[in-house]
Coordinates of C-alpha atoms and ligand atoms in Angstrom, one line a residue:
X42 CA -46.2 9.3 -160.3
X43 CA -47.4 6.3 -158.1
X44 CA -49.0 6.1 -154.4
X45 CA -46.8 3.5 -153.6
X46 CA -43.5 1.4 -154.7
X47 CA -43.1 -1.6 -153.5
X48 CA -40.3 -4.0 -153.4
X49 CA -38.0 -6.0 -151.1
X50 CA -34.8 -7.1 -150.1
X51 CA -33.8 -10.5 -151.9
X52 CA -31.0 -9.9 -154.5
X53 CA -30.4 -13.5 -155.9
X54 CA -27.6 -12.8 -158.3
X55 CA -26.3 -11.1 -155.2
X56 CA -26.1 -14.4 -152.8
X57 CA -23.8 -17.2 -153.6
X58 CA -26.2 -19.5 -151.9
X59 CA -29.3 -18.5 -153.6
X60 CA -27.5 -19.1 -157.3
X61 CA -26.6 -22.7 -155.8
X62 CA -30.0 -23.0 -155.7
X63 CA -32.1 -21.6 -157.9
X64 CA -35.6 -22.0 -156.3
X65 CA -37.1 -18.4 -156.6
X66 CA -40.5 -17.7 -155.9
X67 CA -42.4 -14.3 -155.9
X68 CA -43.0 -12.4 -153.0
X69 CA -46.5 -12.9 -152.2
X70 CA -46.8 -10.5 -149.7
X71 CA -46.4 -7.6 -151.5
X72 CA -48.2 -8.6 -154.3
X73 CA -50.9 -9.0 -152.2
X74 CA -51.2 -5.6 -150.8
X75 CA -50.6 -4.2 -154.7
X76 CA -53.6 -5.9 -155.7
X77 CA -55.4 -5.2 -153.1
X78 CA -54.6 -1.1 -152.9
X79 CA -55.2 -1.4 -157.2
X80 CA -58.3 -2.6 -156.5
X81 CA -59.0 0.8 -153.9
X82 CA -57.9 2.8 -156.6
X83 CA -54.5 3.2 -155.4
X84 CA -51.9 3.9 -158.2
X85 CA -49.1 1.4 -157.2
X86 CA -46.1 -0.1 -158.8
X87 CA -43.9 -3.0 -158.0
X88 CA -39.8 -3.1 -158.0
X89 CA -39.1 -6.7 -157.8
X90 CA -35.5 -6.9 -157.0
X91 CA -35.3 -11.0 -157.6
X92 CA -33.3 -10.8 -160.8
X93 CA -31.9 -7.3 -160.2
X94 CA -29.3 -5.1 -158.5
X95 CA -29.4 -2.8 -156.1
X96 CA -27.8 -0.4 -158.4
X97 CA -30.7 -1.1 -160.6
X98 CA -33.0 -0.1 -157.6
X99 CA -31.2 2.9 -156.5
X100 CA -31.2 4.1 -160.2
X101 CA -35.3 3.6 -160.2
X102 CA -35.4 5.7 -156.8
X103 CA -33.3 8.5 -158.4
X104 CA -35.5 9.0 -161.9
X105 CA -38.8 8.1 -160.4
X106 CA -40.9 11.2 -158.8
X107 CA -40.4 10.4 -155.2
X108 CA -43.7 9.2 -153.1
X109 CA -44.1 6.1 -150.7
X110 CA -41.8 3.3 -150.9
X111 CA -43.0 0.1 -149.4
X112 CA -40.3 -2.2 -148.0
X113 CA -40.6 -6.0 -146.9
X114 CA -38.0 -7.4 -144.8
X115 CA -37.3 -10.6 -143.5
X116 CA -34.5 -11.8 -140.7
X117 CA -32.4 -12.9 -143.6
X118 CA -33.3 -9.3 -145.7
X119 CA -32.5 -7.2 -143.0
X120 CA -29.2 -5.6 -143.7
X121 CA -30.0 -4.5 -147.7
X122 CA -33.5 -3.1 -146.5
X123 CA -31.7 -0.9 -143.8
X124 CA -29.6 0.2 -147.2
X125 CA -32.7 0.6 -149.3
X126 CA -34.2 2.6 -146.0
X127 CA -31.5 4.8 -146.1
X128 CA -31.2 5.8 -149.7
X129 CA -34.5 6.1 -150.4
X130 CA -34.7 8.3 -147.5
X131 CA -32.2 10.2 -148.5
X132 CA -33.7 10.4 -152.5
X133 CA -36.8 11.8 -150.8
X134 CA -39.0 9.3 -150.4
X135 CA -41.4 8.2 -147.8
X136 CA -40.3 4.8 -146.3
X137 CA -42.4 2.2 -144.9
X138 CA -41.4 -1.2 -143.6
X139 CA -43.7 -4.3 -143.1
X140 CA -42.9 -8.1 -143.3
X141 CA -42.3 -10.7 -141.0
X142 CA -39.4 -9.3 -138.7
X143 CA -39.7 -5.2 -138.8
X144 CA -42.6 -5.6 -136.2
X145 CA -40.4 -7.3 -133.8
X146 CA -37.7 -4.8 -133.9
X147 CA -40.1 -1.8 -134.5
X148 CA -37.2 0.8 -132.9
X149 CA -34.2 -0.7 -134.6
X150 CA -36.1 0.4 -138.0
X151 CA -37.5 3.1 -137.4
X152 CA -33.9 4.1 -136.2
X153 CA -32.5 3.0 -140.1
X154 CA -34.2 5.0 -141.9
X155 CA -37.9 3.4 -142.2
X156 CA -40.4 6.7 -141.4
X157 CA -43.4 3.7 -140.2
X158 CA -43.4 0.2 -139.3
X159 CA -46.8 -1.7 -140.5
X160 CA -47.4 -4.7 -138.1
X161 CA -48.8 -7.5 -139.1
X162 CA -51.0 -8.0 -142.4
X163 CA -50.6 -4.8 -144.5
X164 CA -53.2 -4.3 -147.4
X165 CA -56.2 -2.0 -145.1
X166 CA -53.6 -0.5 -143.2
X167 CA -51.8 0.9 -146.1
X168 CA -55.2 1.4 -147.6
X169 CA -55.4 4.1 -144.7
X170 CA -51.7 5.0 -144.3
X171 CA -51.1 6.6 -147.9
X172 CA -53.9 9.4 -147.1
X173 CA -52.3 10.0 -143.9
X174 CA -48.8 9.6 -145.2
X175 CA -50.3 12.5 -147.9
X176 CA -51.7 14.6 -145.2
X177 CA -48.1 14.8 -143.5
X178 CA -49.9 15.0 -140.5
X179 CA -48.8 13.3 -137.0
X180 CA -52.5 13.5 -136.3
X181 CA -53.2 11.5 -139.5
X182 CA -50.9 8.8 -138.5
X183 CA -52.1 8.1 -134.6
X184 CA -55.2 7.2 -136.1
X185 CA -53.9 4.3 -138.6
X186 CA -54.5 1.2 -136.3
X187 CA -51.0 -1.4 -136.4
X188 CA -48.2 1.3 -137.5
X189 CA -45.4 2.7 -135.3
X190 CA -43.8 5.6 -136.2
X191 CA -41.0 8.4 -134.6
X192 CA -42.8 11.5 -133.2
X193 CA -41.7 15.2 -133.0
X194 CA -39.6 14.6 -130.4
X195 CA -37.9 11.4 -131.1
X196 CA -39.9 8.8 -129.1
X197 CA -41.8 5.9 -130.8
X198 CA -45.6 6.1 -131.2
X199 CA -47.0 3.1 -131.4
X200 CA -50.8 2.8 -132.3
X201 CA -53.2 0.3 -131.3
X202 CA -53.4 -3.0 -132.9
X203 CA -54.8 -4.0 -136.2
X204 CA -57.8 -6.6 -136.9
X205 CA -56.6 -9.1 -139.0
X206 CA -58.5 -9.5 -142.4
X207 CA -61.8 -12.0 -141.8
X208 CA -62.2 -12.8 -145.0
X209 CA -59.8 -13.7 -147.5
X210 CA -61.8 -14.1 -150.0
X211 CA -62.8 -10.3 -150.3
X212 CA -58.8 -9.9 -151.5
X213 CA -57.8 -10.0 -154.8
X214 CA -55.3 -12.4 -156.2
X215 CA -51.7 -11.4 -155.8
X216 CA -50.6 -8.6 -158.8
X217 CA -48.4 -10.9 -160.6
X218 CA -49.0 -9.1 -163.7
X219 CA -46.6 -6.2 -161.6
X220 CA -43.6 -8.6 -161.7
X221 CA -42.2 -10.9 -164.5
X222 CA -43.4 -14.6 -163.0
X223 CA -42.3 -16.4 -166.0
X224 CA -38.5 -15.7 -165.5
X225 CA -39.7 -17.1 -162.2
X226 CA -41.0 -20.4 -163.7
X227 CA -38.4 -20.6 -166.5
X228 CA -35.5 -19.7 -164.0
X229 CA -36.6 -23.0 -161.9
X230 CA -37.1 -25.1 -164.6
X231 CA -33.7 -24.1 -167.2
X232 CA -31.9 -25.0 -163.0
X233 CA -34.4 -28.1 -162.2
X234 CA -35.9 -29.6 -165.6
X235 CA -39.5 -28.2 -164.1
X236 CA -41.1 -25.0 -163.4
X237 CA -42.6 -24.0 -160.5
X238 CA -44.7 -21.1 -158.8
X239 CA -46.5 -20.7 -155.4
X240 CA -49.8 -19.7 -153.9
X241 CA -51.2 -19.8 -150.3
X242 CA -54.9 -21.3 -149.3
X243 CA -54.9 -20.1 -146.0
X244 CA -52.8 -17.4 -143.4
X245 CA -51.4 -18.1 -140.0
X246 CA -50.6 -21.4 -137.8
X247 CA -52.4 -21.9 -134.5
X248 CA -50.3 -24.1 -133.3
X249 CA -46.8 -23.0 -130.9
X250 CA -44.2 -24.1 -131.5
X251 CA -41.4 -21.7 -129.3
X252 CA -39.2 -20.7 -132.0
X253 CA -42.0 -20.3 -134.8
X254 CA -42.3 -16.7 -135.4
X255 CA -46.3 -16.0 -135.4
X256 CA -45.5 -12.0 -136.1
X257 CA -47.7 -11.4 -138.8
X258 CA -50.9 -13.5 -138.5
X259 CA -50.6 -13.7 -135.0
X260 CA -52.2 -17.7 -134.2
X261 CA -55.0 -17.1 -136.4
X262 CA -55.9 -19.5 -138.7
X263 CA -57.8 -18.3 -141.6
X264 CA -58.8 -20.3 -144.5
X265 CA -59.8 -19.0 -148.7
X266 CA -62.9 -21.4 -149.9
X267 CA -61.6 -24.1 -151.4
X268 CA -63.3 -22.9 -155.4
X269 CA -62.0 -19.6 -155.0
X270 CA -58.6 -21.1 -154.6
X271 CA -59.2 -23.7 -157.2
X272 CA -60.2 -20.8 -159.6
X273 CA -56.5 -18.9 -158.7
X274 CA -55.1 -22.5 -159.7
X275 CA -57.0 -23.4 -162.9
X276 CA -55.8 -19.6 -163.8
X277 CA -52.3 -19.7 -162.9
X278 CA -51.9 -23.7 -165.2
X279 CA -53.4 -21.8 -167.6
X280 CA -51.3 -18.5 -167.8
X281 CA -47.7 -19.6 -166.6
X282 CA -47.9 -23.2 -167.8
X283 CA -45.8 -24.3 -164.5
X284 CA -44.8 -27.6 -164.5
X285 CA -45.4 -28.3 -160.5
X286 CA -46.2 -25.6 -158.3
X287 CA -45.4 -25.1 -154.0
X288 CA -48.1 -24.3 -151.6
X289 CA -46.4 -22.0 -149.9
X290 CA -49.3 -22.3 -146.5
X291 CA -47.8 -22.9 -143.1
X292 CA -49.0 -26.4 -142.9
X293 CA -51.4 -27.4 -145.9
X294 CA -52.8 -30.0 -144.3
X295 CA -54.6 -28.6 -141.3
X296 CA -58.5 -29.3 -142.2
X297 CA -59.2 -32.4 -143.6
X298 CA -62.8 -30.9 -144.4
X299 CA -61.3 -28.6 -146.4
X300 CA -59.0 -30.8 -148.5
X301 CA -61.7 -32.8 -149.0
X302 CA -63.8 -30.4 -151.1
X303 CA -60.4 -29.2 -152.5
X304 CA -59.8 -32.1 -154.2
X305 CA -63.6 -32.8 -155.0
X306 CA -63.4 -29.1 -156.7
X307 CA -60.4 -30.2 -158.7
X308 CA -61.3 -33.3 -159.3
X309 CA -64.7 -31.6 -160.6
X310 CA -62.7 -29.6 -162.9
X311 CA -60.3 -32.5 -164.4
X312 CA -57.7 -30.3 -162.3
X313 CA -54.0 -32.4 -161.4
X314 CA -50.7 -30.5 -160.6
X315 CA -47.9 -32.3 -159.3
X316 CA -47.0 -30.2 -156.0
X317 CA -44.9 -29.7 -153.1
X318 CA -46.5 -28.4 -149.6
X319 CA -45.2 -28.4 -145.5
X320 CA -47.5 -30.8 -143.1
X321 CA -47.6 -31.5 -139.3
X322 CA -47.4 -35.3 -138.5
X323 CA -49.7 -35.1 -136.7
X324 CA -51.9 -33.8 -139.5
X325 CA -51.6 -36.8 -141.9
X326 CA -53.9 -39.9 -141.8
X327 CA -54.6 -42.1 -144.4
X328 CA -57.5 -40.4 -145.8
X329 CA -55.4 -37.3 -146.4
X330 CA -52.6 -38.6 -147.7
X331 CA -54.6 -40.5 -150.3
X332 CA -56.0 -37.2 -151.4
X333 CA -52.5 -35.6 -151.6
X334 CA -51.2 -38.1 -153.7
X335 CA -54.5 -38.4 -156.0
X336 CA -54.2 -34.0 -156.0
X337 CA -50.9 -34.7 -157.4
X338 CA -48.7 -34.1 -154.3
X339 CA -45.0 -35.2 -154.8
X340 CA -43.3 -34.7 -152.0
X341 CA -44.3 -33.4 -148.0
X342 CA -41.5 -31.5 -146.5
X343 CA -42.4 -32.1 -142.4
X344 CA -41.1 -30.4 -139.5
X345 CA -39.6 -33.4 -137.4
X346 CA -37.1 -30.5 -135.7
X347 CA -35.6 -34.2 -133.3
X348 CA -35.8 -37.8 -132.5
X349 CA -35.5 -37.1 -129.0
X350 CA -39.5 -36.7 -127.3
X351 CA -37.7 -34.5 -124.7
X352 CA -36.8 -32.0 -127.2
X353 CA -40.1 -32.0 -129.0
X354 CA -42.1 -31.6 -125.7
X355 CA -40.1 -28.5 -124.8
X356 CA -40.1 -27.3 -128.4
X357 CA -44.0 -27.5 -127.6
X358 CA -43.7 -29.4 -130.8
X359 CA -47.6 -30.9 -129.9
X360 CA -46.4 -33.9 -132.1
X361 CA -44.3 -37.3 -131.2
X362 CA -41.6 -38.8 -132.7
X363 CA -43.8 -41.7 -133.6
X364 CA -45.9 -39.5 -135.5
X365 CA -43.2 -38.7 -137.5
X366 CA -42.0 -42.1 -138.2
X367 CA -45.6 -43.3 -139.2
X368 CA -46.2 -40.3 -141.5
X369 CA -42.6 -40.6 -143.3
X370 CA -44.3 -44.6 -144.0
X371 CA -47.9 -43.2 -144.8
X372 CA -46.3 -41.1 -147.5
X373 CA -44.3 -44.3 -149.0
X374 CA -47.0 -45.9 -149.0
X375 CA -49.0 -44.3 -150.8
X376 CA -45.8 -42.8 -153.5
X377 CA -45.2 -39.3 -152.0
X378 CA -41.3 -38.3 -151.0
X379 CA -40.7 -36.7 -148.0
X380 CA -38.3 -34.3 -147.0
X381 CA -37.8 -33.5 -143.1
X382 CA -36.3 -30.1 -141.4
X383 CA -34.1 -30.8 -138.1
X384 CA -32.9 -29.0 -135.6
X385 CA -30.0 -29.0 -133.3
X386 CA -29.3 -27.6 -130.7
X387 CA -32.4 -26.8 -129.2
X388 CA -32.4 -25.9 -125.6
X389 CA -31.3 -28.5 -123.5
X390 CA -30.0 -30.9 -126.2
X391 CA -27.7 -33.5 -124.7
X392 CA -25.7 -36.0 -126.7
X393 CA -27.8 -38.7 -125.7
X394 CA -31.1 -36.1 -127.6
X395 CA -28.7 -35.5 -130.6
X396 CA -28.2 -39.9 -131.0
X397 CA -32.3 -40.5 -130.2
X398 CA -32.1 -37.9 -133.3
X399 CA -29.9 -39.6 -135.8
X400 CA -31.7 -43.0 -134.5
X401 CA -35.0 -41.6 -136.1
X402 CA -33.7 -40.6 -138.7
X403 CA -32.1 -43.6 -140.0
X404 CA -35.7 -45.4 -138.8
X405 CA -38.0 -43.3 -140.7
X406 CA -35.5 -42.9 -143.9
X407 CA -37.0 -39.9 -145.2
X408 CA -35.9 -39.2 -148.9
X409 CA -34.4 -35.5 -147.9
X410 CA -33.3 -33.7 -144.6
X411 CA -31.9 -30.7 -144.0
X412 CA -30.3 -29.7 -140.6
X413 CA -30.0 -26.2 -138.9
X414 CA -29.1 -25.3 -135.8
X415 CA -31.5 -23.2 -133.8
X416 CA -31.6 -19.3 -133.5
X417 CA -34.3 -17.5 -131.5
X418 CA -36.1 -15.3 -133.6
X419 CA -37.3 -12.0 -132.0
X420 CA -40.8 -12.3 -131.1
X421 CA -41.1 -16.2 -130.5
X422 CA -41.2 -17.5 -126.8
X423 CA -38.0 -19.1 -127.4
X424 CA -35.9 -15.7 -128.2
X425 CA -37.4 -14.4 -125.3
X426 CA -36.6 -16.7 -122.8
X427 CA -33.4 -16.8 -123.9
X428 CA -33.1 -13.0 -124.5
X429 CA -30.4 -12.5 -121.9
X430 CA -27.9 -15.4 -123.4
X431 CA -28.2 -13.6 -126.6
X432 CA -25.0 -11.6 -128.0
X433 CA -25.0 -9.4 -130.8
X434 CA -21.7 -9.7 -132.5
X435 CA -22.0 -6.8 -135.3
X436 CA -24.3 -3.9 -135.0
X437 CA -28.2 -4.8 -135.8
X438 CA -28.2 -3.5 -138.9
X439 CA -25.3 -5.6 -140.5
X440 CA -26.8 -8.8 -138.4
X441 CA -29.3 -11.1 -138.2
X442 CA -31.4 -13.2 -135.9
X443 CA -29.7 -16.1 -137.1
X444 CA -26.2 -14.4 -136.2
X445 CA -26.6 -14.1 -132.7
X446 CA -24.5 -16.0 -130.5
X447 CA -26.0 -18.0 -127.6
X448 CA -23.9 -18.3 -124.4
X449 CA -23.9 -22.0 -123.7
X450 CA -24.7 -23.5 -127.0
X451 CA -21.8 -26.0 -128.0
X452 CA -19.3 -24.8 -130.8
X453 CA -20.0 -24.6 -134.8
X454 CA -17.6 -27.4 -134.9
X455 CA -19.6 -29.6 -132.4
X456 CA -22.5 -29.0 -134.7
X457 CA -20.4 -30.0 -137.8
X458 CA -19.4 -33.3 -136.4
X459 CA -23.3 -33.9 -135.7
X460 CA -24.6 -33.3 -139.1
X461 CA -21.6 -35.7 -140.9
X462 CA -22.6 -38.3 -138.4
X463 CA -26.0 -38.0 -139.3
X464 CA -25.4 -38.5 -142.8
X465 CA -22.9 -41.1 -142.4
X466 CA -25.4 -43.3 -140.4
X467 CA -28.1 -42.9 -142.7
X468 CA -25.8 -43.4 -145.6
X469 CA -24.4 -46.6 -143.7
X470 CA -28.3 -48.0 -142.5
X471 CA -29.3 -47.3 -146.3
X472 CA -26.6 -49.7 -147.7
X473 CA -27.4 -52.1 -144.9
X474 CA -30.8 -52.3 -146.2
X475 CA -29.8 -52.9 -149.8
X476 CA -27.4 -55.5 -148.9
X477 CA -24.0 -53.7 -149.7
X478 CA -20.6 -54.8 -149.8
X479 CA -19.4 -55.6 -146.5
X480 CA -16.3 -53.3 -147.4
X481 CA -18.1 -50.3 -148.1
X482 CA -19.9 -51.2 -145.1
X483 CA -16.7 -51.5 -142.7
X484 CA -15.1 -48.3 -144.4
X485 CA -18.8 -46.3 -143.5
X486 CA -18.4 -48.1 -140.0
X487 CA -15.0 -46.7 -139.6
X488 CA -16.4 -42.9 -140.6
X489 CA -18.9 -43.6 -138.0
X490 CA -16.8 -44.5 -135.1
X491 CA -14.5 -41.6 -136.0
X492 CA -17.4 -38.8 -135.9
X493 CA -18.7 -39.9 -133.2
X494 CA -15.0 -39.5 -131.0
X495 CA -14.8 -36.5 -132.3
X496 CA -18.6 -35.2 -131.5
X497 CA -17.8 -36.7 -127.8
X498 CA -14.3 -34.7 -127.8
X499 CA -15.5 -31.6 -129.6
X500 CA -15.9 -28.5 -127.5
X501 CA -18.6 -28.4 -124.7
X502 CA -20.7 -25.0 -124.2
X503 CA -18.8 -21.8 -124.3
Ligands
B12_751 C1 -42.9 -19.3 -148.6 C2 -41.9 -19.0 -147.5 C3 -40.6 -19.0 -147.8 C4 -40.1 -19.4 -149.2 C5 -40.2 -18.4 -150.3 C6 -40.2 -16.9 -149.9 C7 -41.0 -16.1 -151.0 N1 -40.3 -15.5 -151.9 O1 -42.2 -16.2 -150.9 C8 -38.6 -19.8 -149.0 C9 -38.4 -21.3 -148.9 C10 -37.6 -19.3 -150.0 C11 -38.3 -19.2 -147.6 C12 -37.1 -19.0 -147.1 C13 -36.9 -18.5 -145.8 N2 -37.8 -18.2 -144.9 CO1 -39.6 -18.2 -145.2 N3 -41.5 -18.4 -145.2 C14 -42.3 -18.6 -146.2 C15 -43.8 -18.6 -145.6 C16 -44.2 -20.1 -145.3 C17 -44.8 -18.0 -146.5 C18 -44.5 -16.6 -147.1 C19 -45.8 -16.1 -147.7 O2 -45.9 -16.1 -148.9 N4 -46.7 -15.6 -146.9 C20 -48.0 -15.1 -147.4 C21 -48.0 -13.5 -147.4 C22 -49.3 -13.0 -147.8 O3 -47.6 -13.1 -146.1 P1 -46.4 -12.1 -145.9 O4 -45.3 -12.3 -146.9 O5 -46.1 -12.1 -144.5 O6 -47.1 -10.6 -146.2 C23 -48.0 -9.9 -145.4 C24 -47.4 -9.1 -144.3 O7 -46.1 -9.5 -143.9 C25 -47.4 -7.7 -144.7 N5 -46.3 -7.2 -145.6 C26 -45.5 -7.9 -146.3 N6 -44.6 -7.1 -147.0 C27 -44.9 -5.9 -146.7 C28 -44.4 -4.6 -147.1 C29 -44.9 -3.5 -146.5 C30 -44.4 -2.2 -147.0 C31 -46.0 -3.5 -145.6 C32 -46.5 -2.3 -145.0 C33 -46.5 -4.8 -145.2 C34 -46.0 -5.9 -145.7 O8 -48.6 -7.7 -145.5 C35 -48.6 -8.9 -146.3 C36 -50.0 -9.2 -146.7 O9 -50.9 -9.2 -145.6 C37 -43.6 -17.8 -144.3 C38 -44.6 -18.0 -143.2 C39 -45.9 -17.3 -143.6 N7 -46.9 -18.0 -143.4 O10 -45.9 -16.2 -144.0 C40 -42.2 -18.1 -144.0 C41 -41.3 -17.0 -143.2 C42 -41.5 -15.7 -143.9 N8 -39.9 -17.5 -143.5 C43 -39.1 -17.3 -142.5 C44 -37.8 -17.7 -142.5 C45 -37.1 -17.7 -141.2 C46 -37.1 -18.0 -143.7 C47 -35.6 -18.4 -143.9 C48 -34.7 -17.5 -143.1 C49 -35.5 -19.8 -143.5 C50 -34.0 -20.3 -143.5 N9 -33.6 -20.8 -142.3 O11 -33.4 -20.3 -144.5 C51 -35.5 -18.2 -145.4 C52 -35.1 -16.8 -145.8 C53 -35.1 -16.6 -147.3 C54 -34.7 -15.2 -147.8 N10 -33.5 -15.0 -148.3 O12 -35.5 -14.3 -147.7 C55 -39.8 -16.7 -141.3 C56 -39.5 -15.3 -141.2 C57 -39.3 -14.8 -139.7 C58 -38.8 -13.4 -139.6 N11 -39.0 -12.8 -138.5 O13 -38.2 -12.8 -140.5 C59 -41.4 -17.0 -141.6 C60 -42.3 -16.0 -141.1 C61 -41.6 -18.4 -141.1 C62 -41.8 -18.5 -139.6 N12 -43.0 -18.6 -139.1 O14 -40.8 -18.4 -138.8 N13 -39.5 -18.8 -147.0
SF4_752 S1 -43.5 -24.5 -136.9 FE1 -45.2 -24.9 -138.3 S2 -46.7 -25.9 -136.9 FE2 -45.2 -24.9 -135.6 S3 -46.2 -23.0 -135.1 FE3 -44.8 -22.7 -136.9 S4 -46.0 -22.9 -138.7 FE4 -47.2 -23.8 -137.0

């Protein structure tokens, strides 16, 4: 019998979207904390539900002897965690929650079926919870710093808060061994021709942007050496063979120092992966985008969010739409793709923010974007100013944060006319630039004036 199972609530074969896809990568977190409790001593095991069924999980719960089960959830994992909650629960084991999003809604879990709710980073305090968890002592439990749990008589007990781990380095590489990672690499490259896999160098943002969700490392910004790092990478090309891999950090780019003796430790080595990674603008200068591209750096996927300054400055973006415009050309220039993430309907979008938008786009000409529109997340300063807009169609536990409706936010179709518009122009501005036919031109500039009518006409906040 283990201490601890551990597993989550992403069911690929199980999401339509997901098998469009086809981009899986292993969930980090809880590998973490099952290296990490290994190393302590801890017997623990890991049910990676990635390529399996729930049925397949609930059969595991049934013929294993019952102890802790560890749960992460995300906003978008919610509702099958509440059902994993539930049924473990009901199997007899111990349930405990951590993650990104059950710290935010500590209650609403608790409520499902979780027995405690980990905050924040969970590897020492689950050291500490399985004794107490073992004890089945209240007692026990008010003493394990960053848990919430339901007491005798119903009300939450929340204990004090957590320090967040100083040094990453004293943690063991993510148990990988525990899960099968080369279905990961060969599901990604039988879909996409290469293979890929994902480590972090570093935990937490300290930057603040509103509708960033900073629940687990807080605005901390903590960084591994760059050899120790280099020695998780030379052993991962070695013993997965990926073909590119993703650093999966919040914004790789944030210390130039440190990506300075990064690639001077690879480049030491004879180490080159081709790789994918998130910047800031505002964190790319010619120096650093000379080392991403000689580290083997393929494409940047940056957070431009709008074209409009107005937007970014109440985003508290901390970056201008300039910035964008000059890293999307720093990365031509120097062979690196870039992909950008917007956002509409931030608060206080106007038409006039959602052109200034399109304008950019078709100025800076990245090689990707993707568009979504807005949702607080619980937690960020965005959510909470907005907290009493927000409407909560289904109960929480068959929602999400991205579900919620905001009073005064313009219509799904509003937001469909944008996005077509958006592509239309860039398609149009891209043919323009390689001198296309001037009838494919006036049939794109017909599209055009027809999207925008109808984003003019389409309904205005509800
Ligand atoms: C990589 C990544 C992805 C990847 C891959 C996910 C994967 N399998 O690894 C992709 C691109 C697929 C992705 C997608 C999405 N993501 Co994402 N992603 C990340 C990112 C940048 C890194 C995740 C990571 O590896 N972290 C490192 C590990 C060590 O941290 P961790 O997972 O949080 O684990 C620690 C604690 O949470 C805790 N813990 C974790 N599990 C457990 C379990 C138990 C029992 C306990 C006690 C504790 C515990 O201990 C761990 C170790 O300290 C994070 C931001 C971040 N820096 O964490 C966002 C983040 C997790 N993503 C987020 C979002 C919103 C999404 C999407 C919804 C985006 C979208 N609009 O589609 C989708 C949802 C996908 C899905 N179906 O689940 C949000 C989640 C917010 C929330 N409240 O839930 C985050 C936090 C970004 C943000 N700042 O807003 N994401
Ligand atoms: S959006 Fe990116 S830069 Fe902004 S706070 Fe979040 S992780 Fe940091």
């Amino acid at each position: 019998m283990s201490d601890l199972l551990l597993t989550h609530g992403y069911f690929m074969f199980e999401d339509a979207k997901e098998m469009h896809i086809l981009k899986p990568y292993a969930p980090l977190g809880i590998l973490y904390i099952c290296s990490h409790l290994r190393s302590k001593g801890f017997n623990v095991d890991v049910f990676d539900t990635t390529f399996s069924s729930f049925e397949a999980l609930q059969k595991h719960l049934q013929t294993e002897r019952p102890s802790v089960l560890g749960v992460y959830a995300n906003l978008m994992t919610r509702k099958k965690v509440v059902e994993i909650l539930e049924f473990a629960r009901a199997t007899g084991w111990k349930t405990v929650v951590g993650g990104p999003e059950p710290g935010a809604y500590a209650r609403e879990y608790l409520d499902a079926g979780a027995h405690v709710v980990v905050f924040g980073e969970g590897e020492s305090t689950l050291e500490e919870l399985l004794p107490a968890l073992k004890a089945n002592s209240q007692n026990a439990l008010q003493k394990v710093a960053g848990i919430a749990f339901l007491d005798e008589g119903g009300h939450m007990y929340q204990t004090g808060p957590r320090a967040q781990i100083t040094n990453l380095d004293a943690l063991p590489w993510p148990a990988r061994d525990a899960i099968d990672v080369p279905r990961y690499v060969e599901t990604w490259r039988k879909a996409h021709g290469t293979g890929s896999l994902s480590f972090i160098t570093a935990r937490g943002c300290p930057y603040h942007c509103r509708w960033c969700s900073h629940q687990v490392f807080g605005k901390t910004h903590r960084r591994r050496k760059p050899a120790a790092v280099v020695d998780e990478v030379e052993w991962l090309l070695a013993t997965y063979s990926p073909d590119m891999v993703w650093i999966a950090d919040d914004v790789f780019t944030i210390h130039h120092g440190w990506l300075r003796a990064y690639a001077a430790e690879m480049r030491r080595r004879g180490l080159r992966v081709p790789f994918e990674c998130i910047t800031r603008a505002d964190r790319l200068d010619n120096g650093s985008t000379e080392l991403l591209a000689e580290l083997g750096c393929f494409r940047v996927w940056i957070g431009s969010e709008s074209g409009s300054q107005r937007i970014l400055d109440a985003m508290e973006r901390g970056v201008t739409v300039g910035q964008v415009q000059a890293a999307v050309n720093l990365c031509k220039s120097h062979g690196i793709q870039t992909g950008m993430f917007l956002m509409w309907g931030y608060e206080g979008e106007e038409l006039e923010d959602i052109e200034a938008t399109i304008e950019h786009v078709k100025r800076s000409d990245p090689d990707i974007f993707f568009t979504t529109v807005a949702y607080p997340i619980k937690g960020t300063p965005y959510y909470e100013k907005r907290a009493t807009s927000l409407v909560q169609l289904k109960p929480w536990h068959q929602s999400s944060d991205r579900e919620l409706v905001l009073r005064g936010r313009r219509s799904a179709e509003f937001y469909g006319f944008a996005d077509r518009l958006l592509q239309t122009e860039v398609q149009l501005a891209r043919l323009q630039r390689a001198g296309a036919g001037a009838e494919t031109e006036l049939d794109l500039r017909r599209q055009v004036s027809a999207l925008r009518e109808s984003l003019h006409c389409a309904p205005g906040p509800g």
